Each structure stands twice: as structure tokens, then as C-alpha cells.
Amino acid sequence: MSQKKDNAQDWTRRELLGGASLAAAGIAAVSLAKPVPAQAAPRSGAKHPPLENFKYDIESSKGWLGPGGSAKEANVEEFPVSESMAGVSMRLKPGGLRELHWHAVAAEWAYIIKGNIRATVIAPNGQAESADFGPGDVWYFPKGHGHALQCLGPEDAHFILVFDDGNFSEFGTFSITDWIGHTPPQVLARNLGLPQPVFASMAKAEAYIIPGKVPPAVPEGLRNGNPSENQFPHKFRLGAMQPRKFPGGEERIVSSLEFPIQTTLTGVIQDLKPGGLREMHWHPNADEWQFYISGKSRVTIFGAHGRTATEEFAPGQIAFIKQGFGHFVEQVGNEPTRILILFNSPVYQEISISAWLAANPPSLIADNFGLSPAQVAQLPKGAIGIIA
Ligand SMILES: [Fe+2]
Ligand SMILES: [Fe+2]
């Protein structure tokens, strides 16, 4: 954990202790709410700070590399604006095993770009599921659900994980080997029924991603015979969904309506045709996290007070657009652009500029912009989505 996070935690603890001691002394604490940290005075003439950087090149980062696979991550350490979501680009070789683990602070959402993965997961009600995922498939593991991943081959698998907390670190998850390696052998022997020397000889460090055998094509039964079949699937076939089609592209959206277990995020695959323009819009209820799978785009954000920023994105790069910020996406280059998009809300919401202007009286729009009635009549009469 970083110094920054340590400081934040210590500070919060001090604040709580400070509040508690005031209460104990019979002095009314003004507030236990986290106070606003002191900020540097704005530069003269600059009433509002510039917009934060909203681009991060995750695939160019070094990440973690082992014989079974690799992982690169983007959380607030690398990409400070992304406070509500963190991303990981993970690759597993055939037989590669992402060991049994869980995440204490975040739910995990995944989209398979390439290859095949078998995920085995347990829910707190004891229901367990072992399911196979191919390109276009999505999984969602609620916070704390124990899971493991195996690459089925024949090729390497590549998938993008998104976590619903920007402070999440893939390199700080709760892994089974880490726990066992730091538990006394006598406790393990009593708990797991093997002799103490078996545990004494086990590695003490977290395995994380290790080489393993390619699992059989037909999934093995679970060790307990799977007496309680899973009734709340962790899998959704986003790539197999009928898209919403627009003149300049199409998109597939999976919210909690289509995928009930996915209670904290909404996922989208958006395809832009060459020259397409994802129209000016904003999302009232969520931040937007974008990962560029293929093709390029130019994204422009609007953060009020005359502040706009534009960045161009290529495969392997991430954009982050804060809740409520206006934005549009211009496809660039000859190759179509495919974007994986996550919102930190289980319900999808947007308001587009064309839908908004259509939902106003013509005289109001005429006055607002100084347009003639004839010009107002030419404005769109509803949402356009993606313009050709
Ligand atoms: Fe995980
Ligand atoms: Fe958007």
C-alpha cells in the first residue's frame, strides 16, 4: 500500500479518535465528517483548477509477469482521476491459473477479449458455479465471492477486469496461498485434515498466477458434488446480445436489468464505424471508464467554467470521464473502433444534447441561442446516439 493511502488511513483514524476524545471530554464535536484538505490557493485569475488528466496507457505499463500469465493495473495510484473504478489487463497462458482468491473491497467485472477462461466461484449461500467464458462474455463476482480462473487454451487468454473501487489493487487481493502461508501449521492441520508437515513445506508467498494443467473440455464435478446448483449466474453473454443500432455504429449494454447479480456496474461494448461521432451527452448517475480494444477515437470532455480537454485514444489506453461531465467521441482512422465501457451504477442513464434540445419549446431554444424559428426546426427531434 502506498504512502498516500497510509496517510489517508492514519488521518481518518486520527480524526475519529479526535472526535471520540472530544465526546468523552463532554465537548461537542462540531462534525465527524472528513474535513476538506487544505488546498493550494488558485492562481490569480484562475477561479477553477484545470481539468484532471483523463487518459492512461495501461498496456504500456510494466505490470506483473510470471510463467503462467501477466497483469497490468490502473487504479488511483497510476491514474488519480479514476477514483470510482480500477482496471486490470490480464493474460493467462493455456493452463495458467489465477489462484483461489477474493476481493474484500470491490466487486470484479470482466470482459473476455481473446481466448477461453473457466471461472469457478462460490457465493455466500454456498451455491457454486464453474462456467466457461469466451470472447464477448462477461462475469461479475460480487465483493467477497471466492473465485479462481483457469485458461482453457488453445491460445493465450486476454481479458479486462474492472473493479468498482479506484483504490482497488489487483496486487493486494486476498489469496488462498497468502493466507495459508501465514497460518500456523497446527491450525491448518486441524482445519484441513492433512498432517502438519504438508503445510510446513508449502510456499509462504502468494502464488497469484501460476502455470497449471489445461482443464478437461467437459468441466469436472465440484469436490462436494455441487449439491446446491447456482441459481444466480455470474455469467452474461454480452457479445451475443442484440445491439442498439445507430447510423454511425452500435452498442450493447448490460445493466442490472439484464444481469441481476451485477448490482454496482453497467457494462457496454460500443462499436464506432469509421467517421462515426458518439453525440454530445452526459451521464447523470455514473462515472464512465473506457478501455480501447481496437481502433482509435478522440474524446473531448466538458467540465464547466469554460474547461474542455481533448485526448486521442488507441488500443490499450483508458479514458475516465467524471459523472455529469459533458463529452463526445469522434472516431478517427480507417479501422472501426471498439470500446469497452463501464459505468459505476447498475442502472444506465444518459442525456444527449439532441434529446434535450428536442424536449424544449421552440421559442425557448430560439431565445437561448438567438436562432430563427426555421433554424430551430432543423435541430434534431430526438436522441441520435452515434452519428454516421
Ligand atoms: Fe479476482
Ligand atoms: Fe458517455
Tab-separated table of C-alpha atoms and ligand atoms in Angstrom:
chain	number	residue	atom	x	y	z
A	1	MET	CA	0.000	0.000	0.000
A	2	SER	CA	1.284	3.420	-0.857
A	3	GLN	CA	2.383	6.162	1.476
A	4	LYS	CA	-0.517	8.225	0.190
A	5	LYS	CA	-3.067	5.621	1.248
A	6	ASP	CA	-1.330	5.075	4.600
A	7	ASN	CA	-1.525	8.773	5.284
A	8	ALA	CA	-5.190	8.873	4.325
A	9	GLN	CA	-5.970	5.957	6.638
A	10	ASP	CA	-3.950	7.373	9.521
A	11	TRP	CA	-5.597	10.696	9.070
A	12	THR	CA	-9.082	9.166	9.134
A	13	ARG	CA	-8.169	7.230	12.277
A	14	ARG	CA	-6.834	10.367	13.953
A	15	GLU	CA	-9.991	12.198	13.021
A	16	LEU	CA	-12.194	9.508	14.564
A	17	LEU	CA	-10.038	9.314	17.689
A	18	GLY	CA	-10.087	13.082	17.948
A	19	GLY	CA	-13.868	13.095	17.714
A	20	ALA	CA	-14.160	10.305	20.276
A	21	SER	CA	-11.900	12.051	22.802
A	22	LEU	CA	-13.870	15.284	22.439
A	23	ALA	CA	-17.081	13.401	23.093
A	24	ALA	CA	-15.517	11.651	26.094
A	25	ALA	CA	-14.486	15.025	27.491
A	26	GLY	CA	-18.060	16.237	27.182
A	27	ILE	CA	-17.176	18.702	24.450
A	28	ALA	CA	-19.481	18.721	21.454
A	29	ALA	CA	-17.551	17.799	18.351
A	30	VAL	CA	-18.535	20.076	15.508
A	31	SER	CA	-18.514	17.255	12.987
A	32	LEU	CA	-17.010	13.833	12.495
A	33	ALA	CA	-17.256	14.248	8.755
A	34	LYS	CA	-13.970	14.100	6.892
A	35	PRO	CA	-12.756	17.682	6.649
A	36	VAL	CA	-11.726	19.106	3.325
A	37	PRO	CA	-7.919	19.001	2.998
A	38	ALA	CA	-6.237	22.360	2.649
A	39	GLN	CA	-5.699	23.239	-0.980
A	40	ALA	CA	-3.232	25.481	-2.659
A	41	ALA	CA	-4.662	28.912	-3.433
A	42	PRO	CA	-5.789	29.156	-7.043
A	43	ARG	CA	-3.527	31.038	-9.356
A	44	SER	CA	-4.566	34.610	-9.841
A	45	GLY	CA	-7.292	34.835	-12.437
A	46	ALA	CA	-7.849	31.041	-12.393
A	47	LYS	CA	-11.016	30.529	-10.371
A	48	HIS	CA	-11.192	26.826	-11.110
A	49	PRO	CA	-8.381	24.287	-11.280
A	50	PRO	CA	-7.639	22.795	-14.685
A	51	LEU	CA	-9.323	19.515	-15.578
A	52	GLU	CA	-7.536	16.434	-14.326
A	53	ASN	CA	-5.723	14.179	-16.754
A	54	PHE	CA	-8.259	11.671	-18.094
A	55	LYS	CA	-6.008	9.356	-20.144
A	56	TYR	CA	-3.874	6.390	-19.041
A	57	ASP	CA	-1.925	3.930	-21.179
A	58	ILE	CA	-2.352	0.696	-19.239
A	59	GLU	CA	-0.804	-1.601	-21.852
A	60	SER	CA	2.428	0.408	-21.896
A	61	SER	CA	2.864	-0.083	-18.153
A	62	LYS	CA	5.231	-2.747	-16.833
A	63	GLY	CA	2.835	-4.679	-14.631
A	64	TRP	CA	3.401	-8.196	-13.266
A	65	LEU	CA	4.782	-11.009	-15.402
A	66	GLY	CA	5.106	-14.682	-14.466
A	67	PRO	CA	5.305	-18.068	-16.224
A	68	GLY	CA	1.507	-18.537	-16.068
A	69	GLY	CA	0.459	-15.097	-17.260
A	70	SER	CA	0.617	-11.366	-16.642
A	71	ALA	CA	-1.360	-8.453	-15.201
A	72	LYS	CA	-1.246	-4.672	-15.575
A	73	GLU	CA	-3.386	-2.397	-13.465
A	74	ALA	CA	-4.737	1.133	-13.404
A	75	ASN	CA	-6.021	2.394	-10.078
A	76	VAL	CA	-5.763	5.782	-8.362
A	77	GLU	CA	-2.030	5.198	-7.896
A	78	GLU	CA	-1.412	5.290	-11.631
A	79	PHE	CA	-4.493	7.208	-12.744
A	80	PRO	CA	-5.691	9.545	-9.955
A	81	VAL	CA	-8.923	10.684	-11.624
A	82	SER	CA	-10.298	7.114	-11.664
A	83	GLU	CA	-11.495	7.158	-8.057
A	84	SER	CA	-14.583	5.015	-8.584
A	85	MET	CA	-13.221	2.241	-10.800
A	86	ALA	CA	-9.920	0.400	-11.303
A	87	GLY	CA	-8.907	-1.710	-14.276
A	88	VAL	CA	-6.633	-4.676	-14.878
A	89	SER	CA	-5.483	-6.113	-18.200
A	90	MET	CA	-4.781	-9.802	-17.529
A	91	ARG	CA	-3.366	-12.537	-19.739
A	92	LEU	CA	-3.220	-16.240	-18.916
A	93	LYS	CA	-1.315	-18.887	-20.843
A	94	PRO	CA	-3.067	-22.215	-21.564
A	95	GLY	CA	-3.333	-23.950	-18.194
A	96	GLY	CA	-2.435	-20.710	-16.399
A	97	LEU	CA	-4.199	-20.477	-13.042
A	98	ARG	CA	-5.218	-17.276	-11.282
A	99	GLU	CA	-5.346	-18.856	-7.879
A	100	LEU	CA	-8.277	-19.022	-5.440
A	101	HIS	CA	-8.823	-15.525	-4.065
A	102	TRP	CA	-11.388	-12.914	-3.150
A	103	HIS	CA	-11.577	-9.129	-3.087
A	104	ALA	CA	-12.506	-7.526	0.204
A	105	VAL	CA	-13.240	-4.034	-1.056
A	106	ALA	CA	-14.509	-4.404	-4.603
A	107	ALA	CA	-16.675	-6.401	-6.966
A	108	GLU	CA	-14.986	-7.763	-10.082
A	109	TRP	CA	-16.387	-7.364	-13.612
A	110	ALA	CA	-14.641	-8.916	-16.600
A	111	TYR	CA	-14.854	-8.939	-20.371
A	112	ILE	CA	-13.034	-11.564	-22.447
A	113	ILE	CA	-11.253	-10.097	-25.464
A	114	LYS	CA	-9.450	-13.262	-26.577
A	115	GLY	CA	-9.186	-16.915	-25.573
A	116	ASN	CA	-11.157	-19.072	-23.163
A	117	ILE	CA	-11.387	-18.998	-19.386
A	118	ARG	CA	-13.063	-21.297	-16.868
A	119	ALA	CA	-14.092	-19.444	-13.716
A	120	THR	CA	-15.152	-21.248	-10.557
A	121	VAL	CA	-16.863	-19.160	-7.914
A	122	ILE	CA	-18.655	-19.623	-4.611
A	123	ALA	CA	-21.426	-17.380	-3.263
A	124	PRO	CA	-22.060	-16.853	0.458
A	125	ASN	CA	-25.177	-19.037	0.275
A	126	GLY	CA	-22.921	-21.967	-0.659
A	127	GLN	CA	-24.054	-22.085	-4.256
A	128	ALA	CA	-21.106	-22.627	-6.558
A	129	GLU	CA	-20.594	-22.396	-10.274
A	130	SER	CA	-17.913	-23.412	-12.738
A	131	ALA	CA	-18.537	-21.765	-16.099
A	132	ASP	CA	-16.620	-21.276	-19.334
A	133	PHE	CA	-16.145	-17.817	-20.852
A	134	GLY	CA	-15.129	-16.969	-24.412
A	135	PRO	CA	-14.704	-13.715	-26.336
A	136	GLY	CA	-17.577	-11.307	-25.655
A	137	ASP	CA	-18.563	-12.955	-22.380
A	138	VAL	CA	-18.784	-11.086	-19.079
A	139	TRP	CA	-18.545	-12.177	-15.460
A	140	TYR	CA	-19.428	-10.337	-12.274
A	141	PHE	CA	-18.235	-11.507	-8.883
A	142	PRO	CA	-19.790	-9.531	-6.041
A	143	LYS	CA	-17.453	-8.233	-3.381
A	144	GLY	CA	-16.048	-11.131	-1.364
A	145	HIS	CA	-17.180	-14.043	-3.555
A	146	GLY	CA	-14.267	-16.526	-3.709
A	147	HIS	CA	-13.113	-17.388	-7.216
A	148	ALA	CA	-10.347	-18.820	-9.397
A	149	LEU	CA	-9.603	-18.661	-13.137
A	150	GLN	CA	-8.076	-21.216	-15.493
A	151	CYS	CA	-7.096	-20.656	-19.115
A	152	LEU	CA	-8.622	-23.402	-21.271
A	153	GLY	CA	-6.381	-22.785	-24.305
A	154	PRO	CA	-5.573	-23.458	-27.049
A	155	GLU	CA	-4.401	-19.837	-27.222
A	156	ASP	CA	-3.489	-17.355	-24.514
A	157	ALA	CA	-6.470	-15.571	-22.989
A	158	HIS	CA	-6.691	-11.792	-22.633
A	159	PHE	CA	-9.394	-10.155	-20.569
A	160	ILE	CA	-10.110	-6.814	-18.936
A	161	LEU	CA	-11.128	-6.717	-15.282
A	162	VAL	CA	-12.886	-3.686	-13.840
A	163	PHE	CA	-13.365	-3.182	-10.095
A	164	ASP	CA	-15.929	-0.846	-8.567
A	165	ASP	CA	-13.397	0.993	-6.397
A	166	GLY	CA	-10.495	3.060	-7.740
A	167	ASN	CA	-8.404	2.244	-4.666
A	168	PHE	CA	-8.556	-1.428	-5.506
A	169	SER	CA	-5.226	-3.110	-6.241
A	170	GLU	CA	-5.047	-6.425	-8.039
A	171	PHE	CA	-1.712	-6.931	-6.315
A	172	GLY	CA	-3.332	-6.682	-2.897
A	173	THR	CA	-6.141	-9.217	-3.110
A	174	PHE	CA	-6.888	-11.936	-0.583
A	175	SER	CA	-5.202	-15.043	-1.993
A	176	ILE	CA	-5.506	-18.543	-0.586
A	177	THR	CA	-1.739	-19.246	-0.606
A	178	ASP	CA	-1.013	-15.958	1.168
A	179	TRP	CA	-3.420	-16.893	3.963
A	180	ILE	CA	-2.282	-20.491	4.261
A	181	GLY	CA	1.347	-19.408	4.135
A	182	HIS	CA	0.756	-17.147	7.132
A	183	THR	CA	-1.307	-19.526	9.281
A	184	PRO	CA	0.297	-21.887	11.846
A	185	PRO	CA	0.601	-25.473	10.506
A	186	GLN	CA	-1.142	-26.876	13.595
A	187	VAL	CA	-4.218	-24.770	12.819
A	188	LEU	CA	-4.129	-25.808	9.156
A	189	ALA	CA	-3.750	-29.488	10.129
A	190	ARG	CA	-6.811	-29.287	12.382
A	191	ASN	CA	-8.838	-27.273	9.877
A	192	LEU	CA	-7.942	-29.072	6.646
A	193	GLY	CA	-7.187	-32.624	7.788
A	194	LEU	CA	-3.668	-33.062	6.397
A	195	PRO	CA	-0.544	-33.661	8.514
A	196	GLN	CA	1.334	-30.564	9.694
A	197	PRO	CA	4.487	-31.261	7.624
A	198	VAL	CA	2.431	-30.931	4.431
A	199	PHE	CA	1.690	-27.310	5.312
A	200	ALA	CA	5.160	-26.616	6.736
A	201	SER	CA	6.651	-27.449	3.338
A	202	MET	CA	4.255	-25.203	1.366
A	203	ALA	CA	5.472	-21.920	-0.113
A	204	LYS	CA	4.916	-18.932	2.155
A	205	ALA	CA	4.405	-16.374	-0.583
A	206	GLU	CA	1.273	-15.666	-2.593
A	207	ALA	CA	1.156	-17.754	-5.788
A	208	TYR	CA	-1.052	-15.202	-7.654
A	209	ILE	CA	-0.803	-16.556	-11.232
A	210	ILE	CA	0.882	-19.920	-11.729
A	211	PRO	CA	1.239	-22.440	-14.556
A	212	GLY	CA	-1.187	-25.353	-14.318
A	213	LYS	CA	-2.728	-28.106	-16.412
A	214	VAL	CA	-5.244	-27.242	-19.102
A	215	PRO	CA	-8.529	-28.391	-17.562
A	216	PRO	CA	-10.643	-31.053	-19.320
A	217	ALA	CA	-13.050	-29.808	-22.007
A	218	VAL	CA	-16.032	-31.054	-20.009
A	219	PRO	CA	-15.879	-29.402	-16.582
A	220	GLU	CA	-15.133	-31.733	-13.697
A	221	GLY	CA	-17.732	-32.016	-10.987
A	222	LEU	CA	-17.025	-29.911	-7.925
A	223	ARG	CA	-15.448	-31.709	-4.968
A	224	ASN	CA	-18.668	-31.527	-2.983
A	225	GLY	CA	-20.697	-32.927	-5.859
A	226	ASN	CA	-22.237	-29.492	-6.304
A	227	PRO	CA	-25.337	-30.266	-4.220
A	228	SER	CA	-26.552	-26.678	-4.465
A	229	GLU	CA	-26.694	-25.593	-8.068
A	230	ASN	CA	-26.095	-21.925	-8.671
A	231	GLN	CA	-29.340	-20.032	-9.312
A	232	PHE	CA	-27.878	-16.580	-9.655
A	233	PRO	CA	-25.464	-16.776	-12.589
A	234	HIS	CA	-22.199	-14.857	-12.607
A	235	LYS	CA	-22.058	-15.068	-16.420
A	236	PHE	CA	-23.592	-12.870	-19.120
A	237	ARG	CA	-23.021	-13.224	-22.880
A	238	LEU	CA	-22.680	-9.549	-23.785
A	239	GLY	CA	-21.257	-10.291	-27.237
A	240	ALA	CA	-24.314	-12.411	-28.079
A	241	MET	CA	-26.772	-9.641	-27.204
A	242	GLN	CA	-28.723	-7.808	-29.927
A	243	PRO	CA	-27.089	-4.384	-30.294
A	244	ARG	CA	-28.752	-0.972	-30.311
A	245	LYS	CA	-28.041	0.157	-33.860
A	246	PHE	CA	-27.332	3.733	-34.950
A	247	PRO	CA	-26.220	5.203	-38.298
A	248	GLY	CA	-22.605	5.539	-37.070
A	249	GLY	CA	-22.265	2.370	-35.020
A	250	GLU	CA	-23.884	0.169	-32.427
A	251	GLU	CA	-23.692	-0.699	-28.760
A	252	ARG	CA	-24.560	-3.500	-26.385
A	253	ILE	CA	-25.426	-2.505	-22.831
A	254	VAL	CA	-25.647	-4.837	-19.859
A	255	SER	CA	-27.101	-3.325	-16.695
A	256	SER	CA	-28.599	-4.976	-13.640
A	257	LEU	CA	-31.870	-5.313	-15.594
A	258	GLU	CA	-30.307	-7.891	-17.925
A	259	PHE	CA	-27.795	-9.349	-15.428
A	260	PRO	CA	-29.263	-9.186	-11.922
A	261	ILE	CA	-26.127	-10.132	-9.977
A	262	GLN	CA	-24.319	-7.106	-11.466
A	263	THR	CA	-25.524	-4.696	-8.787
A	264	THR	CA	-22.821	-1.995	-8.884
A	265	LEU	CA	-21.798	-1.580	-12.531
A	266	THR	CA	-23.141	-1.321	-16.071
A	267	GLY	CA	-21.056	-2.597	-18.996
A	268	VAL	CA	-21.114	-1.558	-22.645
A	269	ILE	CA	-19.417	-2.671	-25.846
A	270	GLN	CA	-19.555	0.219	-28.280
A	271	ASP	CA	-18.586	-0.106	-31.947
A	272	LEU	CA	-17.984	3.053	-33.966
A	273	LYS	CA	-17.845	2.932	-37.750
A	274	PRO	CA	-15.066	4.934	-39.387
A	275	GLY	CA	-16.020	8.603	-39.141
A	276	GLY	CA	-18.707	7.944	-36.521
A	277	LEU	CA	-19.499	10.518	-33.838
A	278	ARG	CA	-20.886	9.463	-30.458
A	279	GLU	CA	-23.015	12.512	-29.867
A	280	MET	CA	-22.622	15.107	-27.116
A	281	HIS	CA	-24.087	13.708	-23.901
A	282	TRP	CA	-23.534	13.125	-20.200
A	283	HIS	CA	-24.376	10.509	-17.606
A	284	PRO	CA	-26.312	11.873	-14.612
A	285	ASN	CA	-25.684	8.865	-12.375
A	286	ALA	CA	-22.207	7.500	-13.081
A	287	ASP	CA	-18.568	7.978	-13.980
A	288	GLU	CA	-17.521	6.448	-17.316
A	289	TRP	CA	-14.433	4.195	-17.672
A	290	GLN	CA	-13.376	3.361	-21.241
A	291	PHE	CA	-10.846	0.810	-22.495
A	292	TYR	CA	-9.920	0.925	-26.176
A	293	ILE	CA	-9.943	-2.618	-27.602
A	294	SER	CA	-9.362	-1.721	-31.267
A	295	GLY	CA	-9.290	1.363	-33.459
A	296	LYS	CA	-8.876	4.952	-32.335
A	297	SER	CA	-11.021	7.813	-31.098
A	298	ARG	CA	-10.709	11.395	-29.990
A	299	VAL	CA	-12.578	12.149	-26.762
A	300	THR	CA	-13.479	15.672	-25.654
A	301	ILE	CA	-14.794	16.387	-22.171
A	302	PHE	CA	-16.508	19.497	-20.810
A	303	GLY	CA	-16.122	20.253	-17.102
A	304	ALA	CA	-17.983	23.597	-16.795
A	305	HIS	CA	-16.380	27.030	-16.269
A	306	GLY	CA	-15.135	27.036	-19.844
A	307	ARG	CA	-12.969	23.989	-19.243
A	308	THR	CA	-12.658	21.403	-22.009
A	309	ALA	CA	-9.973	18.851	-22.784
A	310	THR	CA	-9.355	16.548	-25.738
A	311	GLU	CA	-7.261	13.389	-25.922
A	312	GLU	CA	-6.800	10.763	-28.593
A	313	PHE	CA	-7.048	7.110	-27.581
A	314	ALA	CA	-5.591	3.986	-29.173
A	315	PRO	CA	-5.831	0.280	-28.247
A	316	GLY	CA	-4.673	-0.437	-24.712
A	317	GLN	CA	-5.498	3.025	-23.391
A	318	ILE	CA	-8.082	4.071	-20.803
A	319	ALA	CA	-10.270	7.161	-20.606
A	320	PHE	CA	-12.110	8.276	-17.477
A	321	ILE	CA	-14.983	10.757	-17.632
A	322	LYS	CA	-16.423	12.029	-14.382
A	323	GLN	CA	-20.121	11.817	-13.593
A	324	GLY	CA	-22.074	14.633	-15.188
A	325	PHE	CA	-19.218	15.847	-17.406
A	326	GLY	CA	-20.336	16.550	-20.973
A	327	HIS	CA	-18.455	14.563	-23.610
A	328	PHE	CA	-18.391	13.271	-27.167
A	329	VAL	CA	-16.317	10.702	-29.008
A	330	GLU	CA	-15.058	11.175	-32.562
A	331	GLN	CA	-13.907	8.016	-34.288
A	332	VAL	CA	-10.576	8.558	-36.092
A	333	GLY	CA	-8.669	6.364	-38.552
A	334	ASN	CA	-9.834	3.851	-41.146
A	335	GLU	CA	-10.314	0.924	-38.791
A	336	PRO	CA	-13.599	0.687	-36.829
A	337	THR	CA	-13.244	1.451	-33.129
A	338	ARG	CA	-14.350	-0.906	-30.362
A	339	ILE	CA	-14.579	0.469	-26.827
A	340	LEU	CA	-15.292	-1.389	-23.602
A	341	ILE	CA	-17.157	0.991	-21.289
A	342	LEU	CA	-18.054	0.658	-17.625
A	343	PHE	CA	-20.300	2.859	-15.512
A	344	ASN	CA	-20.264	2.705	-11.715
A	345	SER	CA	-24.025	2.335	-11.470
A	346	PRO	CA	-26.240	-0.722	-12.029
A	347	VAL	CA	-28.668	1.468	-13.980
A	348	TYR	CA	-27.743	3.045	-17.303
A	349	GLN	CA	-28.586	6.736	-17.734
A	350	GLU	CA	-27.638	9.325	-20.303
A	351	ILE	CA	-28.935	12.641	-21.549
A	352	SER	CA	-27.883	13.592	-25.049
A	353	ILE	CA	-27.813	17.127	-26.360
A	354	SER	CA	-30.163	16.255	-29.222
A	355	ALA	CA	-32.740	14.659	-26.907
A	356	TRP	CA	-32.541	17.653	-24.573
A	357	LEU	CA	-32.968	20.301	-27.249
A	358	ALA	CA	-35.867	18.314	-28.703
A	359	ALA	CA	-37.588	18.321	-25.324
A	360	ASN	CA	-37.936	22.113	-25.147
A	361	PRO	CA	-40.362	24.633	-26.655
A	362	PRO	CA	-39.063	26.057	-29.948
A	363	SER	CA	-39.294	29.677	-28.772
A	364	LEU	CA	-37.170	28.913	-25.706
A	365	ILE	CA	-34.477	27.306	-27.891
A	366	ALA	CA	-34.692	30.255	-30.294
A	367	ASP	CA	-34.145	32.744	-27.442
A	368	ASN	CA	-31.386	30.708	-25.817
A	369	PHE	CA	-29.248	30.590	-28.961
A	370	GLY	CA	-30.547	33.564	-30.952
A	371	LEU	CA	-31.794	31.272	-33.718
A	372	SER	CA	-34.654	31.838	-36.131
A	373	PRO	CA	-37.715	29.546	-35.962
A	374	ALA	CA	-36.582	27.985	-39.231
A	375	GLN	CA	-33.166	27.166	-37.788
A	376	VAL	CA	-34.702	25.700	-34.637
A	377	ALA	CA	-36.878	23.490	-36.833
A	378	GLN	CA	-33.737	21.929	-38.322
A	379	LEU	CA	-32.372	20.757	-34.962
A	380	PRO	CA	-32.726	17.018	-34.159
A	381	LYS	CA	-36.103	15.907	-32.797
A	382	GLY	CA	-34.663	13.195	-30.531
A	383	ALA	CA	-31.521	11.339	-29.428
A	384	ILE	CA	-29.197	10.362	-32.270
A	385	GLY	CA	-26.775	8.117	-30.412
A	386	ILE	CA	-23.964	7.561	-32.904
A	387	ILE	CA	-23.910	9.812	-35.964
A	388	ALA	CA	-22.521	8.470	-39.253
B	1	FE	FE	-10.484	-11.677	-8.810
B	2	FE	FE	-20.662	8.615	-22.339
